[in-house]
């Protein structure tokens, strides 16, 4: 049997014609679920720092890896790229292929 893909998915005889707005809203609210949000310790207001806040007592625990021999820093976007993305080098300044497009 062939399927008619242009046929409406909901047929008019399946839908009630004179259903009130209150009945539709009551039906939707009965099936609607409330979202449950899981909060972690980092999601609290203590995790946000306001602009201009004094952060002198904070210590950063980030390991900084120096630029490798096969990498360069683009002088346009200041991102570190692999040398395969080097588009041009002008007087020691290197530029990536993304910035040269």
Coordinates of C-alpha atoms in Angstrom, one line a residue:
X1 CA 0.0 0.0 0.0
X2 CA 1.4 3.4 -1.0
X3 CA 1.7 6.1 1.6
X4 CA 0.6 9.6 0.9
X5 CA 3.2 11.9 2.5
X6 CA 1.3 15.0 1.6
X7 CA -1.7 14.0 3.7
X8 CA -2.1 15.9 7.0
X9 CA -0.8 14.0 9.9
X10 CA -3.8 14.9 12.1
X11 CA -7.1 14.4 10.6
X12 CA -9.9 16.8 11.3
X13 CA -12.3 14.1 12.5
X14 CA -9.8 13.2 15.2
X15 CA -9.8 16.7 16.7
X16 CA -12.7 18.0 18.8
X17 CA -14.4 20.9 17.1
X18 CA -15.7 23.0 20.0
X19 CA -13.3 22.2 22.8
X20 CA -13.0 25.2 25.2
X21 CA -9.7 26.9 26.0
X22 CA -10.0 26.0 29.6
X23 CA -10.4 22.3 28.7
X24 CA -7.3 22.5 26.5
X25 CA -5.2 24.2 29.2
X26 CA -6.4 21.7 31.9
X27 CA -5.4 18.8 29.6
X28 CA -2.0 20.3 28.9
X29 CA -1.3 21.2 32.6
X30 CA -2.2 17.6 33.6
X31 CA 0.5 16.2 31.2
X32 CA 3.1 18.9 31.8
X33 CA 6.0 17.9 34.1
X34 CA 8.0 20.3 36.1
X35 CA 11.7 20.5 35.4
X36 CA 14.0 19.4 38.2
X37 CA 17.2 21.3 38.4
X38 CA 20.3 19.7 40.1
X39 CA 22.4 22.3 41.7
X40 CA 26.0 21.6 42.4
X41 CA 28.2 23.5 44.9
X42 CA 29.8 25.4 42.0
X43 CA 26.3 26.6 40.9
X44 CA 25.6 28.7 44.0
X45 CA 26.0 32.4 44.2
X46 CA 29.4 32.0 45.9
X47 CA 30.8 30.7 42.6
X48 CA 30.2 34.0 40.9
X49 CA 32.6 37.0 41.3
X50 CA 31.4 40.5 40.7
X51 CA 33.3 42.8 38.5
X52 CA 35.9 44.8 40.5
X53 CA 35.9 42.2 43.3
X54 CA 39.1 41.8 45.3
X55 CA 40.7 38.6 44.2
X56 CA 44.1 39.1 45.6
X57 CA 43.6 36.3 48.2
X58 CA 42.7 33.8 45.5
X59 CA 45.3 31.3 44.2
X60 CA 45.0 29.8 40.7
X61 CA 45.8 26.2 40.2
X62 CA 46.4 26.1 36.5
X63 CA 49.3 24.3 34.8
X64 CA 50.7 26.5 32.0
X65 CA 52.4 24.6 29.3
X66 CA 54.9 26.7 27.2
X67 CA 54.6 26.9 23.5
X68 CA 56.0 23.8 21.8
X69 CA 58.6 23.7 19.0
X70 CA 55.9 22.7 16.5
X71 CA 53.5 25.5 17.5
X72 CA 53.3 29.2 16.9
X73 CA 51.2 32.1 18.3
X74 CA 49.2 34.0 15.7
X75 CA 49.7 37.8 15.9
X76 CA 46.2 38.5 14.8
X77 CA 44.0 36.2 17.0
X78 CA 46.7 35.5 19.6
X79 CA 45.8 31.8 19.6
X80 CA 48.4 29.0 19.7
X81 CA 48.3 26.9 16.5
X82 CA 50.1 23.9 15.1
X83 CA 52.7 24.9 12.5
X84 CA 50.6 23.2 9.8
X85 CA 48.2 26.2 10.1
X86 CA 50.9 28.8 9.4
X87 CA 49.8 31.0 6.5
X88 CA 52.6 33.6 6.4
X89 CA 55.4 35.0 8.4
X90 CA 56.3 38.6 8.1
X91 CA 59.4 40.0 10.0
X92 CA 59.0 37.4 12.8
X93 CA 55.2 37.8 13.1
X94 CA 53.3 34.6 12.3
X95 CA 49.7 34.5 11.1
X96 CA 47.4 31.5 11.0
X97 CA 45.3 30.3 8.0
X98 CA 42.0 31.3 9.7
X99 CA 43.1 35.0 10.0
X100 CA 44.4 35.1 6.5
X101 CA 41.0 34.1 4.9

